[in-house]
XYZ file of C-alpha atoms in Angstrom:
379
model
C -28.756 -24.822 109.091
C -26.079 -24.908 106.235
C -27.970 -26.706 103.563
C -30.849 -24.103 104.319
C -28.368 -21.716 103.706
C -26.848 -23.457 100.690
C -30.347 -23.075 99.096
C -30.848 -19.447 99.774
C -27.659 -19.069 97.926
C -28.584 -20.949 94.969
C -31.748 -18.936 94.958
C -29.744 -15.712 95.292
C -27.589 -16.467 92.269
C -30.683 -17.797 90.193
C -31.980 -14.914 90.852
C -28.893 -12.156 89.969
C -28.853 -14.587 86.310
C -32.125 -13.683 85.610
C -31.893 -9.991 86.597
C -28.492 -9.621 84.211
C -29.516 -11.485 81.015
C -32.805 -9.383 81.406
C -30.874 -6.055 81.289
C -28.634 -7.522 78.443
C -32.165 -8.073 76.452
C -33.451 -4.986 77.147
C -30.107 -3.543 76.069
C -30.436 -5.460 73.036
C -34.433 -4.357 72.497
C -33.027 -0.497 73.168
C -30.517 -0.636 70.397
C -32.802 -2.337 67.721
C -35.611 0.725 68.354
C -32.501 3.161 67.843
C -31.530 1.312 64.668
C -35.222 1.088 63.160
C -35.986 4.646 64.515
C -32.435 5.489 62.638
C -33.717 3.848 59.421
C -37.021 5.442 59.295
C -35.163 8.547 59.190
C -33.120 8.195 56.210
C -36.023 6.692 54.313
C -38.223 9.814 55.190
C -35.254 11.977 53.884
C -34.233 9.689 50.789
C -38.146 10.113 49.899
C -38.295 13.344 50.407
C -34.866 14.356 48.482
C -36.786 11.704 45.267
C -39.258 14.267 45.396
C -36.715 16.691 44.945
C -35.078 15.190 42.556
C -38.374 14.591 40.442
C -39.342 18.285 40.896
C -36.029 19.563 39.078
C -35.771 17.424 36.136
C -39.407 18.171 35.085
C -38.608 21.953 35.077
C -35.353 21.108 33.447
C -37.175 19.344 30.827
C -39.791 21.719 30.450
C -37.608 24.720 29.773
C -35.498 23.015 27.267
C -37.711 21.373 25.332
C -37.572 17.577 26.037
C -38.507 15.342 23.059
C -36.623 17.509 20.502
C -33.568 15.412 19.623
C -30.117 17.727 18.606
C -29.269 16.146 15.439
C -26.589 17.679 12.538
C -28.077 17.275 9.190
C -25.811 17.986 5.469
C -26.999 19.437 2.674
C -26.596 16.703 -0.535
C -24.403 18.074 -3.015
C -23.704 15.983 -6.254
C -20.218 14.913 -6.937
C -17.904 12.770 -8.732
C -18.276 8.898 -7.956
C -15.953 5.903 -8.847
C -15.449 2.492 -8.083
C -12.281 0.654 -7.501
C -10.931 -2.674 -7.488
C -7.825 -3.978 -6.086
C -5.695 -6.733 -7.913
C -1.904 -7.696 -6.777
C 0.243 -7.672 -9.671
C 4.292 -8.906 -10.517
C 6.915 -7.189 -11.966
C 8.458 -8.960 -14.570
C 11.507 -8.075 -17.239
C 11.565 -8.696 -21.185
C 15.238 -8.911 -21.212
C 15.807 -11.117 -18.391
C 17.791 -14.319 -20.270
C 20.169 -17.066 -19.890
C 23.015 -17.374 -21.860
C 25.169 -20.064 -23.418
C 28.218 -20.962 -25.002
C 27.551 -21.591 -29.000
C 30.204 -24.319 -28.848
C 31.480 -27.151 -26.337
C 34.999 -26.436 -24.890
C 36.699 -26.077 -21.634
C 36.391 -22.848 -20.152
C 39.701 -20.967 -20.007
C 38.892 -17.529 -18.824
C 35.698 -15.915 -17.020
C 35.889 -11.965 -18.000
C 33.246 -10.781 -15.926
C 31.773 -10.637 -12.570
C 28.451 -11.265 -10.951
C 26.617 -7.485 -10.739
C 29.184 -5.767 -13.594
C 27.363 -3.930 -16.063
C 28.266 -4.834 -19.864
C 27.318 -3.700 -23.137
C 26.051 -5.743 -26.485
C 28.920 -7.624 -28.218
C 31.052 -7.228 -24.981
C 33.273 -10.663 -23.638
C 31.965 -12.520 -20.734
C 34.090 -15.946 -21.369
C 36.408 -17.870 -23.575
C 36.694 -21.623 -23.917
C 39.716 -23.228 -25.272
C 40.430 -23.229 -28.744
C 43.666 -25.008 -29.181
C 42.512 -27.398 -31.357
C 40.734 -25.160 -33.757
C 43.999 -22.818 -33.725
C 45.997 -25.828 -34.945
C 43.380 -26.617 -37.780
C 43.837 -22.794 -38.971
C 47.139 -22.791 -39.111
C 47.440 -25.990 -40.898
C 44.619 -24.811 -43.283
C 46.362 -21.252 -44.018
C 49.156 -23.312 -45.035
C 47.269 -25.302 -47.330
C 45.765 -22.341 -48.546
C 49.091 -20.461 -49.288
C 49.988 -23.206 -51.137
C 46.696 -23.518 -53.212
C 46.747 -19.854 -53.822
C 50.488 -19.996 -55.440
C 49.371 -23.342 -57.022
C 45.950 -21.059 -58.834
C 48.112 -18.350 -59.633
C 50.350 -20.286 -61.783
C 47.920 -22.538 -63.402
C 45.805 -18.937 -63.935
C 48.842 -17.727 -65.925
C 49.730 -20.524 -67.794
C 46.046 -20.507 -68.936
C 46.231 -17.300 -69.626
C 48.970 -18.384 -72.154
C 47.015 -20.952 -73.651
C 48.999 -23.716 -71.866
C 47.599 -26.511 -69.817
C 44.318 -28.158 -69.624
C 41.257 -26.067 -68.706
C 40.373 -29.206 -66.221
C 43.750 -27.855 -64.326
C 42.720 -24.704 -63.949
C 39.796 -25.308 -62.640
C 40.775 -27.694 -60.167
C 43.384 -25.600 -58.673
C 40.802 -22.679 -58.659
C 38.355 -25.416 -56.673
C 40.864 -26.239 -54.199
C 41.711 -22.935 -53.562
C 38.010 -22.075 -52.566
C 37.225 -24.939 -50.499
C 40.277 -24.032 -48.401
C 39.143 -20.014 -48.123
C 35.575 -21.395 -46.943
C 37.084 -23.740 -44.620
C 39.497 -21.470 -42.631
C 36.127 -19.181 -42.599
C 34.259 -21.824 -40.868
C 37.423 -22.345 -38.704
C 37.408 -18.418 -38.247
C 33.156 -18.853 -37.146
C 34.077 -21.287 -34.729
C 36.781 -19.893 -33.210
C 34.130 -16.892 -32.646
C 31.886 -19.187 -31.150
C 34.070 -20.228 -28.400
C 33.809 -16.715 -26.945
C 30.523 -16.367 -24.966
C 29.532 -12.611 -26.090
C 27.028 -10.300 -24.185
C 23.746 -10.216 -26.642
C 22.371 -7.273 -24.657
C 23.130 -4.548 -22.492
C 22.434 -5.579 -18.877
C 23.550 -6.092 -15.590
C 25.514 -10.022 -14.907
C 22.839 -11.536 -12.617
C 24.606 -14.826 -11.683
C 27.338 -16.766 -13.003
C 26.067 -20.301 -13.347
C 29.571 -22.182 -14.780
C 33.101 -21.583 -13.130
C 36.072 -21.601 -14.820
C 37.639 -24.807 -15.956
C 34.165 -26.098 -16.109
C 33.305 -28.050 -19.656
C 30.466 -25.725 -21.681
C 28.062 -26.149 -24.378
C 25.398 -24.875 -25.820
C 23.206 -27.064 -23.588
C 24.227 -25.783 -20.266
C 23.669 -22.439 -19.184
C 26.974 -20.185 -18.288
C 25.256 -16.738 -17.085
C 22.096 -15.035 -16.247
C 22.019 -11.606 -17.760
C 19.681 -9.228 -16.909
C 18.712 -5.766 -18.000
C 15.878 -3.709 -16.282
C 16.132 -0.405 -17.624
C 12.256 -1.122 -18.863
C 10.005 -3.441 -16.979
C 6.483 -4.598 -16.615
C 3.777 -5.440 -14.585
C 1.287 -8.245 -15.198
C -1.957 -8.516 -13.280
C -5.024 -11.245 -13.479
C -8.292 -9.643 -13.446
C -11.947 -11.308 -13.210
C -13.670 -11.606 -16.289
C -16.171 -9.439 -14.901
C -14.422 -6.497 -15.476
C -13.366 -7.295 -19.041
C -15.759 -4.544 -20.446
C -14.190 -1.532 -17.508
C -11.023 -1.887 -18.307
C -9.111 -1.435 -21.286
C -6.079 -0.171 -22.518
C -4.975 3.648 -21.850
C -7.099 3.499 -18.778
C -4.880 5.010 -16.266
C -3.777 2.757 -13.231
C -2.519 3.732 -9.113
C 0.138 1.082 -8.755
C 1.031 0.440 -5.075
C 4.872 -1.009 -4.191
C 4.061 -2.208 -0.460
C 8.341 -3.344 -0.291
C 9.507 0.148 -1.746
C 6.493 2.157 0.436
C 6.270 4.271 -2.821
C 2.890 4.893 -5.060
C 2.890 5.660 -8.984
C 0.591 6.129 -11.695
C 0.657 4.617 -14.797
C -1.446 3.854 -17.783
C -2.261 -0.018 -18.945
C -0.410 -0.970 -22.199
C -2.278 -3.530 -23.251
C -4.953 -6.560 -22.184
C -5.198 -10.099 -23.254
C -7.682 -11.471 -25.945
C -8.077 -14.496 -24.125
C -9.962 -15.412 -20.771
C -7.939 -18.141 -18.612
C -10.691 -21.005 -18.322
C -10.026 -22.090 -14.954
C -9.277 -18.539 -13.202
C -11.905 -16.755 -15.342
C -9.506 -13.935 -15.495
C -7.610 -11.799 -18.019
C -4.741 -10.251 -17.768
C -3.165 -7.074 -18.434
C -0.067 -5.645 -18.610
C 1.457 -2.115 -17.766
C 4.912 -0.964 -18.477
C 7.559 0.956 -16.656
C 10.312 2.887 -17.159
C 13.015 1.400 -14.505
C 15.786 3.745 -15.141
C 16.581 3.918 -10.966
C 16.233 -0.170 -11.013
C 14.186 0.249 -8.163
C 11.350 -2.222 -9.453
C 12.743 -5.630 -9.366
C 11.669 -9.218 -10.973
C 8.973 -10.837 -9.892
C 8.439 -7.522 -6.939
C 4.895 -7.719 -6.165
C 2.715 -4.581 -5.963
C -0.864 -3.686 -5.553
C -2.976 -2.145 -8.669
C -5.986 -0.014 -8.022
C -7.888 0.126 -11.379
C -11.292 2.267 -11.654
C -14.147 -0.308 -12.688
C -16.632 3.088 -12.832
C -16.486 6.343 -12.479
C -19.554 8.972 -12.759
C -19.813 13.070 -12.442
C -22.910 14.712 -10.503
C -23.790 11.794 -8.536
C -25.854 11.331 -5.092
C -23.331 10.142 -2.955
C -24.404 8.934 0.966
C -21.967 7.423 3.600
C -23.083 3.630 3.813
C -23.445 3.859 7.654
C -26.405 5.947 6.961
C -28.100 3.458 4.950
C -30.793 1.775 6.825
C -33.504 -1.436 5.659
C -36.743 -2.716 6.575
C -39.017 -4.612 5.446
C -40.293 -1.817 2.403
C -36.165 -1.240 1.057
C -33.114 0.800 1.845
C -33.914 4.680 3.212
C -31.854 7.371 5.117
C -33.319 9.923 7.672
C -33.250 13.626 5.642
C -35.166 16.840 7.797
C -37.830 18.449 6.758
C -40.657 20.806 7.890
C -43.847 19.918 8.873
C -46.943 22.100 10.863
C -43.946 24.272 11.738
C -41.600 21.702 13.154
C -38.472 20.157 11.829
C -38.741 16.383 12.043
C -37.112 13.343 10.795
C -38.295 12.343 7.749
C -37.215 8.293 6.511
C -37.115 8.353 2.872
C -36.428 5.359 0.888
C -33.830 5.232 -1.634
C -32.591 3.098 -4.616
C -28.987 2.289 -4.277
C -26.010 1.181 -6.702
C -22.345 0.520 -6.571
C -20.779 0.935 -3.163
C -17.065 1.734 -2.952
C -15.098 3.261 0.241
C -17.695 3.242 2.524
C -19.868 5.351 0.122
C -23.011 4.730 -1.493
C -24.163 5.968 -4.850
C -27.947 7.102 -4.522
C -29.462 6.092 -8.263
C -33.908 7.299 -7.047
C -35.217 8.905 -4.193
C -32.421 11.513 -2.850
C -32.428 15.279 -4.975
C -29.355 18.357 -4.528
C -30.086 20.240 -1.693
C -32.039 17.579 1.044
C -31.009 18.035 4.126
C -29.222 14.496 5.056
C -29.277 13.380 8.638
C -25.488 12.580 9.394
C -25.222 12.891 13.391
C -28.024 11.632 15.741
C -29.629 9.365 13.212
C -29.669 6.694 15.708
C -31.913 8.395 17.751
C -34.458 9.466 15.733
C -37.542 7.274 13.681
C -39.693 8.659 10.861
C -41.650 11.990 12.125
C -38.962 12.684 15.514
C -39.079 16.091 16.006
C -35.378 17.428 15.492
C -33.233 20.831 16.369
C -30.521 21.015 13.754
C-alpha cells in the first residue's frame, strides 16, 4: 500500500512541475507580445513623425528659396601695394676704442672710473715718471750752463774775440740740450694716458700698480652719442634698395619702433652669403641703442599706386590657373562667376592682381567655399 502511494506522490509532484514552469513560459510568451506589440508602436509613430518631419522642411525650403547660397561680395577698389622684407640688423658704434698708454711705466694713479663721462684731452692715468724727472732736471742744468756758456762766447764774438769754431760749438751744445729736455718734456706727456674722445669709460682693463705699454690695453672708451646699424641683405634685392630709401627699424629688447632712412650700401657682394650690406645711422642722444643691440629692419622691396589687390585666401587653382569667385548677373540671377586671374608679388596675406580683375567687380569675400562657377547667390 505505501509504495503505491509513494508513486502517486511522485506523480503528483511531476505533475505540479509541469503545471508551474508552463505558467512561467506563458508568462514569459505574455511579456514578449507586450514588448513587440510596444515596439510596433513607436515605430508606427517614429514613421509617422519622419513624415512629419519631411513635410516641414520641404515647405521651409520652398518658401525661402533653397539652392540660393547667402554670400557677401566687395566691390574691388584699386589701392596702394608694397612689398616688404624683413632682415635682423646690429647696432654698432664708430667711436667705440681701446686705449693705451704711449709709453711703458708703472702705473701710479687711475683718475677715472668705470661709467664716468670724460671729455677729449681729459686724464684717465699716470705712470711713473721718476726717472724721466731726474733726466730733466739734470738736463736743465746742463742747459743753464750751456746757455751762460753761448752767451759769453756770443759776446766775445761780437767783439771780434775768439774763434768762430767756439762760437759755434757753444751755440750747438746749447741746442742739442733745448731739443733734448723737449723730448724729455714729450715723454713725460706720454706717460699720462689722455682721453682722445668724448665718451663714456666702458671698462677699465689695467689696475693700478700694474706695468703699461703701448702694447697692452688700459681702458675701453666708448661714446654713443651717434650709432649705426648694419644689416646683410640678399643680392636679390640689390636693385630695390638703395640709399635714401626710408627704413621701419624694429628694437624687439627696447619694445620701441623708428623710422629711419639708409645712409649708404656696399659696392661689394659677400661671395659666400650672396648678400650686401647696408648701413643706417642714428642719432643716440638718450643712449638707448646699445653695441651690438639687435633689431629687426623692414625695408620696402616694391611698392605700386592703383593696384588690384585680393586677400590670398581667396585665391583658388585648378588645373587651367589661379581664379577668384566675383558675382555677376545672368538670365536675371546673381551667380558665382570663377574668373581666372594673373597674379604677382604676394606680401601680408595679400595678392597683387596684374590680368583678369577690373575697379568695380564685385569680389566674393564670405561664402566662397560654398559656391562653384554658375551657384546662384543672394548678396
Amino acid at each position: 500500500m505505501k509504495p503505491k502511494r509513494n508513486q502517486i506522490m511522485k506523480k503528483f509532484a511531476l505533475i505540479l512541475s509541469v503545471i508551474v514552469l508552463s505558467a512561467c513560459a506563458a508568462t514569459t510568451d505574455d511579456d514578449r507580445r507586450e514588448k513587440e506589440e510596444e515596439l510596433k508602436t513607436y515605430k508606427n509613430e517614429l514613421s509617422e513623425l519622419k513624415k512629419k518631419i519631411a513635410k516641414l522642411e520641404k515647405e521651409l525650403s520652398e518658401s525661402s528659396g533653397e539652392g540660393i547660397i547667402s554670400v557677401v561680395a566687395t566691390p574691388i577698389s584699386p589701392s596702394l601695394f608694397e612689398h616688404f622684407v624683413d632682415v635682423t640688423g646690429q647696432v654698432q658704434a664708430d667711436k667705440n676704442i681701446i686705449v693705451s698708454p704711449e709709453s711703458s711705466g708703472k702705473i701710479v694713479s687711475i683718475d677715472v672710473k668705470e661709467g664716468q663721462r670724460v671729455t677729449k684731452g681729459q686724464v684717465l692715468a699716470r705712470l711713473n715718471t721718476e726717472m724721466i724727472e731726474r733726466s730733466l732736471d739734470e738736463i736743465e742744468i746742463n742747459l743753464q750752463l750751456a746757455k751762460t756758456t753761448f752767451e759769453r762766447q756770443a759776446n766775445l764774438w761780437e767783439q771780434n774775440i775768439g774763434s768762430e769754431m767756439e762760437y759755434l760749438q757753444a751755440k750747438s751744445s746749447m741746442e742739442s740740450l733745448k731739443q733734448n729736455k723737449e723730448a724729455l718734456q714729450a715723454q713725460l706727456d706720454m706717460a699720462v694716458v689722455r682721453a682722445p674722445i668724448n665718451g663714456i669709460v666702458d671698462d677699465i682693463i689695467q689696475r693700478q700698480g700694474e706695468m703699461a705699454n703701448p702694447a697692452a690695453p688700459f681702458a675701453r672708451l666708448v661714446n654713443i652719442d651717434q650709432v649705426y646699424i648694419t644689416a646683410d641683405v640678399s643680392e636679390i634685392y640689390l636693385q630695390k634698395i638703395t640709399s635714401g630709401d626710408e627704413v621701419t627699424i624694429d628694437f624687439p629688447v627696447l619694445d620701441k619702433t623708428i623710422s629711419a632712412n639708409i645712409y649708404r650700401t656696399s659696392s661689394v657682394i659677400d661671395a659666400d652669403a650672396r648678400t650686401f650690406r647696408l648701413r643706417i645711422n642714428l642719432s643716440n642722444p638718450n643712449a638707448d641703442y646699445k653695441p651690438n643691440m639687435l633689431s629687426v629692419l623692414k625695408l620696402r622691396t616694391f611698392s605700386a599706386d592703383n593696384s588690384i589687390v585680393v586677400p590670398s585666401i581667396l585665391v583658388k587653382k585648378d588645373f587651367s590657373g589661379e581664379f577668384v569667385f566675383i558675382a555677376t548677373e545672368k538670365d536675371g540671377k546673381t551667380i558665382a562667376q570663377k574668373q581666372y586671374i594673373k597674379t604677382g608679388i604676394k606680401d601680408n596675406n595679400n595678392t597683387l592682381v596684374t590680368e583678369g580683375l577690373n575697379a568695380g567687380d564685385l569680389l566674393i569675400t564670405k561664402g566662397y567655399a560654398q559656391v562653384v562657377d554658375g551657384s546662384v547667390i543672394s548678396i
